mmCIF file of N, CA and C in Angstrom:
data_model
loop_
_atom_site.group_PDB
_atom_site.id
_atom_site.type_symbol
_atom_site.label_atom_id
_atom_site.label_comp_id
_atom_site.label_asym_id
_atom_site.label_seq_id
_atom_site.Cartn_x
_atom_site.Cartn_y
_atom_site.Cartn_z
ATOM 1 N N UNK A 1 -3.560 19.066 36.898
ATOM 2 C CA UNK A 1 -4.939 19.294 37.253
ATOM 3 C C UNK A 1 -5.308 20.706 36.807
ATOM 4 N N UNK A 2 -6.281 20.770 36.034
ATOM 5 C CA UNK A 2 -6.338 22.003 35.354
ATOM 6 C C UNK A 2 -7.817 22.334 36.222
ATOM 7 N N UNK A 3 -7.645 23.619 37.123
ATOM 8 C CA UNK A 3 -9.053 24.298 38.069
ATOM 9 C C UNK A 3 -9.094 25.716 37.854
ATOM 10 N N UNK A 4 -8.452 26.386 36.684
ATOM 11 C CA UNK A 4 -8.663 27.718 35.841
ATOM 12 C C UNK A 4 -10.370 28.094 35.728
ATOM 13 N N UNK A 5 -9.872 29.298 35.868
ATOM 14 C CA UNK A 5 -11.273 29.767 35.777
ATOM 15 C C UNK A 5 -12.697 29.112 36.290
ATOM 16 N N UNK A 6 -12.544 29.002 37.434
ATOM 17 C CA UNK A 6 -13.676 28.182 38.285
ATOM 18 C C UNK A 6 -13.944 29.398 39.643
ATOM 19 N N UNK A 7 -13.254 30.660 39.977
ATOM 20 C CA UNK A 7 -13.820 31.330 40.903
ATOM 21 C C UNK A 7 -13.376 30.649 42.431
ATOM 22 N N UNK A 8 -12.573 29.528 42.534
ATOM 23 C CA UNK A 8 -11.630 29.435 43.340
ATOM 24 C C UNK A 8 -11.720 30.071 44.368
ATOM 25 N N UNK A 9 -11.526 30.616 45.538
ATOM 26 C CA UNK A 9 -11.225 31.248 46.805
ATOM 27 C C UNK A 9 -10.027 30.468 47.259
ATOM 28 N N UNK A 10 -10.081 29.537 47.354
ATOM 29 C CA UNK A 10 -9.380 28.747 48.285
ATOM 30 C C UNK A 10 -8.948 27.600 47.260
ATOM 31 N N UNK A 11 -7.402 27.016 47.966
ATOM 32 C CA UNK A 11 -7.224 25.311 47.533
ATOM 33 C C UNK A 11 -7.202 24.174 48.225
ATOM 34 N N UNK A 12 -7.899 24.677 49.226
ATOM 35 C CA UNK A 12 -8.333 23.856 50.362
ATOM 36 C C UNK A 12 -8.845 22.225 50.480
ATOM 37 N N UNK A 13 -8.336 21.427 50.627
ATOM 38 C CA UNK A 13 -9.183 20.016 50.099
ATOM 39 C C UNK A 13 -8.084 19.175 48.963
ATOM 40 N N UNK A 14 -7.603 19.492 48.405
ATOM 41 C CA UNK A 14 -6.266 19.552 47.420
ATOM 42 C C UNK A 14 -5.071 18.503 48.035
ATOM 43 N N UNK A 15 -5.022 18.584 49.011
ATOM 44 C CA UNK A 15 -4.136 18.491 49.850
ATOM 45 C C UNK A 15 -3.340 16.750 50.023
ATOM 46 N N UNK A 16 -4.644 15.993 49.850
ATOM 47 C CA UNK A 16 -4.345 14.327 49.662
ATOM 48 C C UNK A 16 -3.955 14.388 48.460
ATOM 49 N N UNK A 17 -3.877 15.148 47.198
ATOM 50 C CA UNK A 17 -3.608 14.906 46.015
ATOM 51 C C UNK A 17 -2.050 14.978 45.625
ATOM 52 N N UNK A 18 -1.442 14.645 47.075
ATOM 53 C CA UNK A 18 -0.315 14.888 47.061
ATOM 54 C C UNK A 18 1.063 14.537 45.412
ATOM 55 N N UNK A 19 0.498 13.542 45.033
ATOM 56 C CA UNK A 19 1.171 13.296 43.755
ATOM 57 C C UNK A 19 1.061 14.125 42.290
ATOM 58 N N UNK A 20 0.275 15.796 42.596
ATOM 59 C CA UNK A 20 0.073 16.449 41.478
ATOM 60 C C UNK A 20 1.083 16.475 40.885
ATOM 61 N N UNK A 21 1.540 16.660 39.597
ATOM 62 C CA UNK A 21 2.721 17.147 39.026
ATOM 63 C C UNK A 21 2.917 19.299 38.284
ATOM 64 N N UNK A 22 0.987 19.032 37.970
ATOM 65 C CA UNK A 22 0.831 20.159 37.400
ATOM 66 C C UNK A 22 -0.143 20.581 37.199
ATOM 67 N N UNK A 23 -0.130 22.130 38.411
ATOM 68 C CA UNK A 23 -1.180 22.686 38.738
ATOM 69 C C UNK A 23 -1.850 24.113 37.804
ATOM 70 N N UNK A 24 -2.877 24.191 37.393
ATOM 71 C CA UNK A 24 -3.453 25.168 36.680
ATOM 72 C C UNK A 24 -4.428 25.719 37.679
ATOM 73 N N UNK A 25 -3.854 27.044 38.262
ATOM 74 C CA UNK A 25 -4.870 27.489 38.669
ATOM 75 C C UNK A 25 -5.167 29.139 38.781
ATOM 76 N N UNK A 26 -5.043 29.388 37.420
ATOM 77 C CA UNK A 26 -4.855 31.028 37.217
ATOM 78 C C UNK A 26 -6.310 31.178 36.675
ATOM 79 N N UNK A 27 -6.615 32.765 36.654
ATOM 80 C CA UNK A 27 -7.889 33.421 36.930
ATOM 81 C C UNK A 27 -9.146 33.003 37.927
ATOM 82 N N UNK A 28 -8.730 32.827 38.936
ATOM 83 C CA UNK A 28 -9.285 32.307 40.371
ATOM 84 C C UNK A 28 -9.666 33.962 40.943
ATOM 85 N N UNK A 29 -9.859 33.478 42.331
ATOM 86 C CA UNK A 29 -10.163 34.469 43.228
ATOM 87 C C UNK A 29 -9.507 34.348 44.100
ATOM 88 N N UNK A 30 -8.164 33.764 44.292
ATOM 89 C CA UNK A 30 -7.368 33.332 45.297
ATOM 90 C C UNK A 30 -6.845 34.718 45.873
ATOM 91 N N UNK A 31 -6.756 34.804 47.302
ATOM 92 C CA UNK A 31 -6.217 35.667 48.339
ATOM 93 C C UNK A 31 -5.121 35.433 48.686
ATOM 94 N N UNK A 32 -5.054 34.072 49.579
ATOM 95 C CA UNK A 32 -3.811 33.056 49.950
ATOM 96 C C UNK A 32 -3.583 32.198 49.416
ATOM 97 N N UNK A 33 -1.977 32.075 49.248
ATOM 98 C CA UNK A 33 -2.048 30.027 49.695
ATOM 99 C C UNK A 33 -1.649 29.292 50.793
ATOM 100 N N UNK A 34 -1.785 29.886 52.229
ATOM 101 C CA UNK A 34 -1.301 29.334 53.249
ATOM 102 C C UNK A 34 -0.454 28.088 53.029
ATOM 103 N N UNK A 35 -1.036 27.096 53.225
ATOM 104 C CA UNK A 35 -0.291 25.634 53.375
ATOM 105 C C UNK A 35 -0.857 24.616 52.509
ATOM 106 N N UNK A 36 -1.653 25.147 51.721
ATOM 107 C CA UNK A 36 -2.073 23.916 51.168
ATOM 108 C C UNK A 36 -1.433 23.667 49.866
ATOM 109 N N UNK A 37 -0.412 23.903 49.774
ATOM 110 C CA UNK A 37 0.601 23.357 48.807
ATOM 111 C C UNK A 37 1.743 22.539 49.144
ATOM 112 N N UNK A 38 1.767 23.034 50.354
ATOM 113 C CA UNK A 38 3.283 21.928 50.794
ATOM 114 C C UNK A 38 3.239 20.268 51.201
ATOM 115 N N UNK A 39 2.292 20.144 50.630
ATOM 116 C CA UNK A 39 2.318 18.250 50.328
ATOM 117 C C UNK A 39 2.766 17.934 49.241
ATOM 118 N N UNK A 40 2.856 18.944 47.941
ATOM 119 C CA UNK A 40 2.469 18.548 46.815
ATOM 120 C C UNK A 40 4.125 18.496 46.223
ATOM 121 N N UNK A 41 4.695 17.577 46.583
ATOM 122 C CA UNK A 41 6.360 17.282 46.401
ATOM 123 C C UNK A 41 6.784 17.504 44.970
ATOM 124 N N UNK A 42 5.583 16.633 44.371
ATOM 125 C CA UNK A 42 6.319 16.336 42.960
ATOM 126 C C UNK A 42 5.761 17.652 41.925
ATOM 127 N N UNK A 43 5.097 18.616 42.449
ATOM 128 C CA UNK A 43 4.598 19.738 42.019
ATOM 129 C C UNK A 43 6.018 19.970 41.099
ATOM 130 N N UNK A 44 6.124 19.992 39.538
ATOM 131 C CA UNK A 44 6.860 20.901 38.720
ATOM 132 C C UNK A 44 6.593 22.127 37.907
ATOM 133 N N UNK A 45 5.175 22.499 38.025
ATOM 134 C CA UNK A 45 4.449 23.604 37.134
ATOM 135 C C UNK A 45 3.461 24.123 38.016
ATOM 136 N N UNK A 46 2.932 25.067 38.236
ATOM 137 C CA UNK A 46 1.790 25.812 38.741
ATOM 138 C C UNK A 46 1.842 27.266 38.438
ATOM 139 N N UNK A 47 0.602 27.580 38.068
ATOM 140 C CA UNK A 47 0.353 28.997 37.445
ATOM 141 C C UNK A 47 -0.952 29.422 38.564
ATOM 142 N N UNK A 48 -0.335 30.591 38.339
ATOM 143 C CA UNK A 48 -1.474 31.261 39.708
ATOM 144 C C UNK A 48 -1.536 32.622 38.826
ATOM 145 N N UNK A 49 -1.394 33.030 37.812
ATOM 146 C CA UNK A 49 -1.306 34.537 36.753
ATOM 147 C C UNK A 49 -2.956 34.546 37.366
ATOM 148 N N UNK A 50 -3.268 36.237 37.141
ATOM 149 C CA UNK A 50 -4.333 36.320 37.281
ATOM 150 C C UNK A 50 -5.599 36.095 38.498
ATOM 151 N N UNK A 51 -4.872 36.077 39.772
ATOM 152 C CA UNK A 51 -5.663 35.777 40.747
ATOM 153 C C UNK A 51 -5.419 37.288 41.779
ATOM 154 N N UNK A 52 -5.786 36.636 43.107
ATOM 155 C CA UNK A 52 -5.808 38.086 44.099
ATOM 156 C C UNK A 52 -4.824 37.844 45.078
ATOM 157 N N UNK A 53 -4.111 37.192 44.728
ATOM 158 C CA UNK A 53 -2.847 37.304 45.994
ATOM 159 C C UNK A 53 -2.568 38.746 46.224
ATOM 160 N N UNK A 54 -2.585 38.871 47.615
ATOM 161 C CA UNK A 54 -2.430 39.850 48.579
ATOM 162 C C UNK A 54 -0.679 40.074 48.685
ATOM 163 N N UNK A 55 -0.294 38.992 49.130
ATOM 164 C CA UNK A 55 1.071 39.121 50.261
ATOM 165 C C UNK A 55 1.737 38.625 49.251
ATOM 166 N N UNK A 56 2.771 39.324 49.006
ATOM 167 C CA UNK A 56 3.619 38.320 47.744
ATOM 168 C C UNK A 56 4.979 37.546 49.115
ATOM 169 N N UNK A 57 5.146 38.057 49.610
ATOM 170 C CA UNK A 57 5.695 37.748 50.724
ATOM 171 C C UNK A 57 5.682 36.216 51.207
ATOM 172 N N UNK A 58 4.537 36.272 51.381
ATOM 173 C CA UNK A 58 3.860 34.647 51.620
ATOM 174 C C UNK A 58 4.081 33.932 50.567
ATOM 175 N N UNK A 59 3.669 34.317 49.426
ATOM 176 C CA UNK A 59 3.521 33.790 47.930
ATOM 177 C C UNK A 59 4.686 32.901 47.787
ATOM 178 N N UNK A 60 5.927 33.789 48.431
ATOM 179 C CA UNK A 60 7.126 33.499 47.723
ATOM 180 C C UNK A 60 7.710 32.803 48.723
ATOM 181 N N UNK A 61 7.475 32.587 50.119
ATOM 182 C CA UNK A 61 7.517 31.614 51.230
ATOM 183 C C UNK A 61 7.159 30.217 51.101
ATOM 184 N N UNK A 62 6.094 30.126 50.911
ATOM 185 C CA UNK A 62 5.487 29.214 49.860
ATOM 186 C C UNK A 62 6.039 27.859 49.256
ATOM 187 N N UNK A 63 6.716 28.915 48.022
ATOM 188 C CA UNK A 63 6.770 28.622 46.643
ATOM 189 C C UNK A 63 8.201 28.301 46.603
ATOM 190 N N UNK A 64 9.254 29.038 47.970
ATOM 191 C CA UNK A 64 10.783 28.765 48.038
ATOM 192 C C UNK A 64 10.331 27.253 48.624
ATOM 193 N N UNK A 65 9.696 26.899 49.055
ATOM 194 C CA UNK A 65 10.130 25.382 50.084
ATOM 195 C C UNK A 65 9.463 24.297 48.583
ATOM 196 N N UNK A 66 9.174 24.545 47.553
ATOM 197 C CA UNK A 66 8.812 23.741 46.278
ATOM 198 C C UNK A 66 10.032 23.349 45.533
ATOM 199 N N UNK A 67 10.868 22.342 45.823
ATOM 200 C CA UNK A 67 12.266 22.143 45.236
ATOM 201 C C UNK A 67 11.824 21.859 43.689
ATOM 202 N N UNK A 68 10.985 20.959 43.644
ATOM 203 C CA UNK A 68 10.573 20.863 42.029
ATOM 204 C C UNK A 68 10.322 22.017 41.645
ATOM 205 N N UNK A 69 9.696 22.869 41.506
ATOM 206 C CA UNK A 69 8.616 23.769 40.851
ATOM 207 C C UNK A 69 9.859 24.373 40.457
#
């Protein structure tokens, strides 16, 4: 699912799309990604380059519980 460059805040709503494989979502306005990634099982690619993540902390909390990715 390619949502690049759309001004983004949030990925909120995303969430039933649980069968993504591959997420594009760099040059956003993203802050967080709280939780709205951890449905997305079969997730093997996602790009977030270029956004406003704050907490890499979180980022990488995240992004450890993504066995695919």
């Amino acid at each position: 699912m390619w949502l690049n460059n759309n001004k983004l805040k949030s990925l909120d709503g995303l969430s039933a799309n649980f069968r993504i494989r591959k997420l594009y979502v760099h040059c956003n306005q993203l802050k967080v990604l709280g939780s709205c990634l951890e449905n997305f099982l079969s997730l093997n690619l996602l790009t977030l380059n270029d956004n406003q993540l704050e907490d890499t902390n979180e980022v990488l909390g995240a992004l450890k519980q993504m066995k695919t990715l």
